């Protein structure tokens, strides 16, 4: 098990608590595109990716997807255990964006830890506050920012994650991340291409002018 390396509170647990958590944790692999958690009705448990990448997203009433945030190795996903977290009143879906190896921590076991360990409760509250902050930031972006700046920010951030200017993304995948329609994203990407910001190919986007994209993105970039 790799719990000790990824759980900041591990050193403050009792021996019994460590053993209980270690026994309960189960390692799973999720191929790219697999639905890891289907919302509040599917209380998978807390997911701790060890390799790969997960995506947490919402489904709108129109059936569109809206990416909330990504989960990388060492990030603990709380929303996949909403049955153990009070106050979560919306469904968050989690899927594997890349082939992912992860540990699943059963919700009842983690809930017992929160109730018996102050360090675990504090860590969970801080993490939950951070995730809600991510969600509120995203809502502000949707309500107050234009799609062109959000799209530019998304392309820049994807380039940073990939470590490359060659992005293997379809227009439909980009639209799902942004909660928009594919046709709207296609029109915007063609405009970006006409402006020399990107190059388009079947199933891919090439970033030609990152500085220009960053200027267009403005404060829609999470990190400068």
C-alpha positions as MATLAB code, in Angstrom:
seq = 'XXXXXXXXXXXXXXXXXXXXXXXXXXXXXXXXXXXXXXXXXXXXXXXXXXXXXXXXXXXXXXXXXXXXXXXXXXXXXXXXXXXXXXXXXXXXXXXXXXXXXXXXXXXXXXXXXXXXXXXXXXXXXXXXXXXXXXXXXXXXXXXXXXXXXXXXXXXXXXXXXXXXXXXXXXXXXXXXXXXXXXXXXXXXXXXXXXXXXXXXXXXXXXXXXXXXXXXXXXXXXXXX';
ca = [
       0.000    0.000    0.000;
       1.095    3.578   -0.658;
      -1.123    5.330    1.849;
       1.679    6.664    4.028;
       3.228    8.608    1.146;
      -0.015   10.311    0.128;
      -2.018   10.949    3.308;
      -0.654   13.945    5.274;
      -2.369   12.810    8.454;
      -0.939    9.273    8.380;
       1.656    9.992   11.064;
      -1.048   11.247   13.448;
      -3.180    8.108   13.258;
      -3.044    5.450   15.934;
      -1.639    2.047   15.071;
      -5.159    0.605   15.067;
      -6.432    3.324   12.724;
      -3.547    2.755   10.303;
      -4.152   -0.977   10.256;
      -7.884   -0.522    9.730;
      -7.353    1.872    6.826;
      -4.666   -0.341    5.251;
      -6.910   -3.408    5.427;
      -9.835   -1.544    3.904;
      -7.972    0.104    1.016;
      -8.315   -1.685   -2.317;
      -6.146   -1.088   -5.379;
      -7.990   -0.733   -8.687;
      -7.072    0.085  -12.259;
      -9.298    2.221  -14.478;
      -8.679    2.262  -18.255;
      -8.961    5.631  -19.966;
     -12.609    6.650  -20.367;
     -13.875    4.490  -17.484;
     -16.521    6.047  -15.226;
     -15.020    5.800  -11.734;
     -17.947    7.333   -9.872;
     -21.447    8.050  -11.141;
     -22.562   10.625   -8.581;
     -24.193   10.538   -5.157;
     -26.155    7.369   -5.913;
     -22.868    5.606   -6.595;
     -20.879    6.055   -3.395;
     -17.645    4.549   -4.648;
     -15.539    5.652   -1.718;
     -12.609    8.031   -1.659;
     -10.348    7.624   -4.676;
      -6.607    8.203   -4.395;
      -4.928    8.031   -7.828;
      -1.381    6.646   -7.756;
      -0.727    6.975  -11.473;
      -2.704    8.464  -14.347;
      -5.280   11.242  -14.226;
      -8.957   11.580  -13.274;
     -11.530   14.231  -14.200;
     -14.353   15.412  -11.956;
     -17.289   16.913  -13.822;
     -20.949   17.891  -13.598;
     -23.774   16.948  -15.947;
     -26.076   19.856  -16.761;
     -29.827   19.448  -17.188;
     -29.235   19.601  -20.942;
     -26.858   16.642  -20.670;
     -23.702   18.682  -21.231;
     -20.549   17.937  -19.259;
     -18.641   20.610  -17.362;
     -15.182   19.833  -16.002;
     -14.681   20.961  -12.398;
     -11.074   19.964  -11.868;
      -8.481   17.243  -12.549;
      -7.049   14.762  -10.085;
      -3.405   13.765  -10.328;
      -1.350   11.176   -8.400;
      -1.645   11.928   -4.707;
      -4.869   13.977   -4.999;
      -7.697   12.597   -2.866;
     -11.148   12.642   -4.458;
     -13.831   13.351   -1.843;
     -16.840   13.766   -4.118;
     -16.736   10.076   -5.049;
     -17.652    9.402   -1.399;
     -20.466   11.948   -1.115;
     -22.460    9.601    1.110;
     -19.789   10.165    3.766;
     -19.619   13.937    3.292;
     -22.382   16.054    4.730;
     -23.593   19.012    2.740;
     -22.850   17.710   -0.773;
     -26.131   18.259   -2.600;
     -25.040   17.811   -6.203;
     -23.814   14.912   -8.281;
     -20.169   14.915   -9.308;
     -19.048   12.376  -11.877;
     -15.478   11.094  -11.970;
     -13.856    9.458  -14.988;
     -10.370    8.268  -15.873;
      -8.842   10.694  -18.369;
      -5.824    8.443  -18.660;
      -5.169    4.855  -17.655;
      -5.173    5.173  -13.877;
      -4.086    3.048  -10.939;
      -5.772    4.116   -7.715;
      -6.576    3.155   -4.147;
     -10.221    3.099   -3.052;
     -10.906    3.972    0.577;
     -14.393    2.778    1.610;
     -16.650    5.642    2.679;
     -17.740    4.093    6.033;
     -14.129    3.515    7.088;
     -13.103    7.062    6.209;
     -16.188    8.498    7.909;
     -15.261    6.667   11.110;
     -11.750    8.113   10.875;
     -13.129   11.652   10.510;
     -15.273   11.161   13.596;
     -12.433    9.773   15.704;
      -9.416   11.750   14.481;
      -9.154   15.541   14.602;
      -6.247   15.642   12.085;
      -8.316   13.629    9.561;
     -11.336   15.884   10.100;
      -9.210   19.030    9.676;
      -7.550   17.693    6.530;
     -10.908   16.722    5.030;
     -12.478   20.096    5.808;
      -9.540   21.949    4.252;
      -9.635   19.760    1.160;
     -13.391   20.159    0.836;
     -13.085   23.939    1.161;
     -10.470   23.942   -1.576;
     -12.667   21.897   -3.915;
     -15.679   24.137   -3.323;
     -13.426   27.105   -4.043;
     -12.547   25.463   -7.383;
     -16.239   25.027   -8.151;
     -17.093   28.631   -7.241;
     -14.206   29.903   -9.382;
     -15.527   27.895  -12.303;
     -19.068   29.194  -11.816;
     -17.729   32.753  -11.842;
     -15.878   32.009  -15.080;
     -19.027   30.687  -16.722;
     -21.153   33.623  -15.588;
     -18.710   36.469  -16.190;
     -16.179   35.374  -18.823;
     -16.601   34.954  -22.545;
     -16.099   31.574  -24.167;
     -13.083   32.765  -26.155;
     -11.089   33.515  -22.991;
     -12.184   30.258  -21.334;
     -11.269   28.271  -24.446;
      -7.877   29.974  -24.692;
      -7.210   29.246  -21.017;
      -8.225   25.616  -21.478;
      -5.838   25.162  -24.419;
      -2.946   26.767  -22.527;
      -3.570   24.621  -19.448;
      -3.865   21.462  -21.555;
      -0.556   22.328  -23.192;
       1.056   22.693  -19.795;
      -0.332   19.358  -18.612;
       0.763   17.577  -21.773;
       4.131   19.315  -21.871;
       3.539   19.795  -25.579;
       1.939   22.098  -28.099;
       0.356   19.132  -29.852;
      -2.971   18.320  -28.189;
      -4.866   15.149  -29.088;
      -8.324   16.566  -28.466;
     -11.446   16.538  -30.598;
     -13.808   19.499  -30.729;
     -16.384   17.370  -28.922;
     -13.987   16.610  -26.057;
     -13.151   20.299  -25.666;
     -16.849   21.194  -25.653;
     -17.484   18.615  -22.918;
     -14.780   20.151  -20.738;
     -16.203   23.641  -21.174;
     -19.876   22.745  -20.947;
     -20.507   24.164  -24.416;
     -21.822   22.895  -27.733;
     -19.412   21.311  -30.206;
     -20.565   23.615  -32.995;
     -19.780   26.699  -30.899;
     -16.318   25.383  -30.009;
     -15.631   24.558  -33.663;
     -16.489   28.099  -34.741;
     -14.266   29.548  -32.016;
     -11.348   27.272  -32.902;
     -11.629   28.257  -36.566;
     -11.479   31.888  -35.478;
      -8.371   31.103  -33.388;
      -6.863   29.419  -36.456;
      -7.584   32.446  -38.625;
      -5.820   34.611  -36.038;
      -2.754   32.355  -36.089;
      -3.205   31.157  -32.523;
      -3.724   27.463  -33.291;
      -3.541   24.962  -36.097;
      -6.356   22.452  -36.531;
      -6.166   18.871  -37.729;
      -8.464   15.888  -37.478;
      -8.579   14.935  -33.793;
      -5.982   17.486  -32.740;
      -5.091   21.096  -31.993;
      -1.592   22.561  -32.345;
      -0.739   25.600  -30.229;
       1.048   28.086  -32.493;
       1.028   31.246  -30.370;
       0.957   30.437  -26.659;
       1.687   34.017  -25.649;
      -1.280   35.178  -27.711;
      -3.511   32.541  -26.148;
      -2.385   33.580  -22.672;
      -3.192   37.218  -23.411;
      -6.631   36.223  -24.674;
      -7.203   33.967  -21.649;
      -6.409   36.740  -19.177;
      -7.598   35.901  -15.671;
      -9.383   32.798  -16.929;
      -6.045   31.031  -16.401;
      -5.975   29.331  -13.018;
      -2.223   29.807  -12.810;
      -0.088   32.283  -14.681;
];
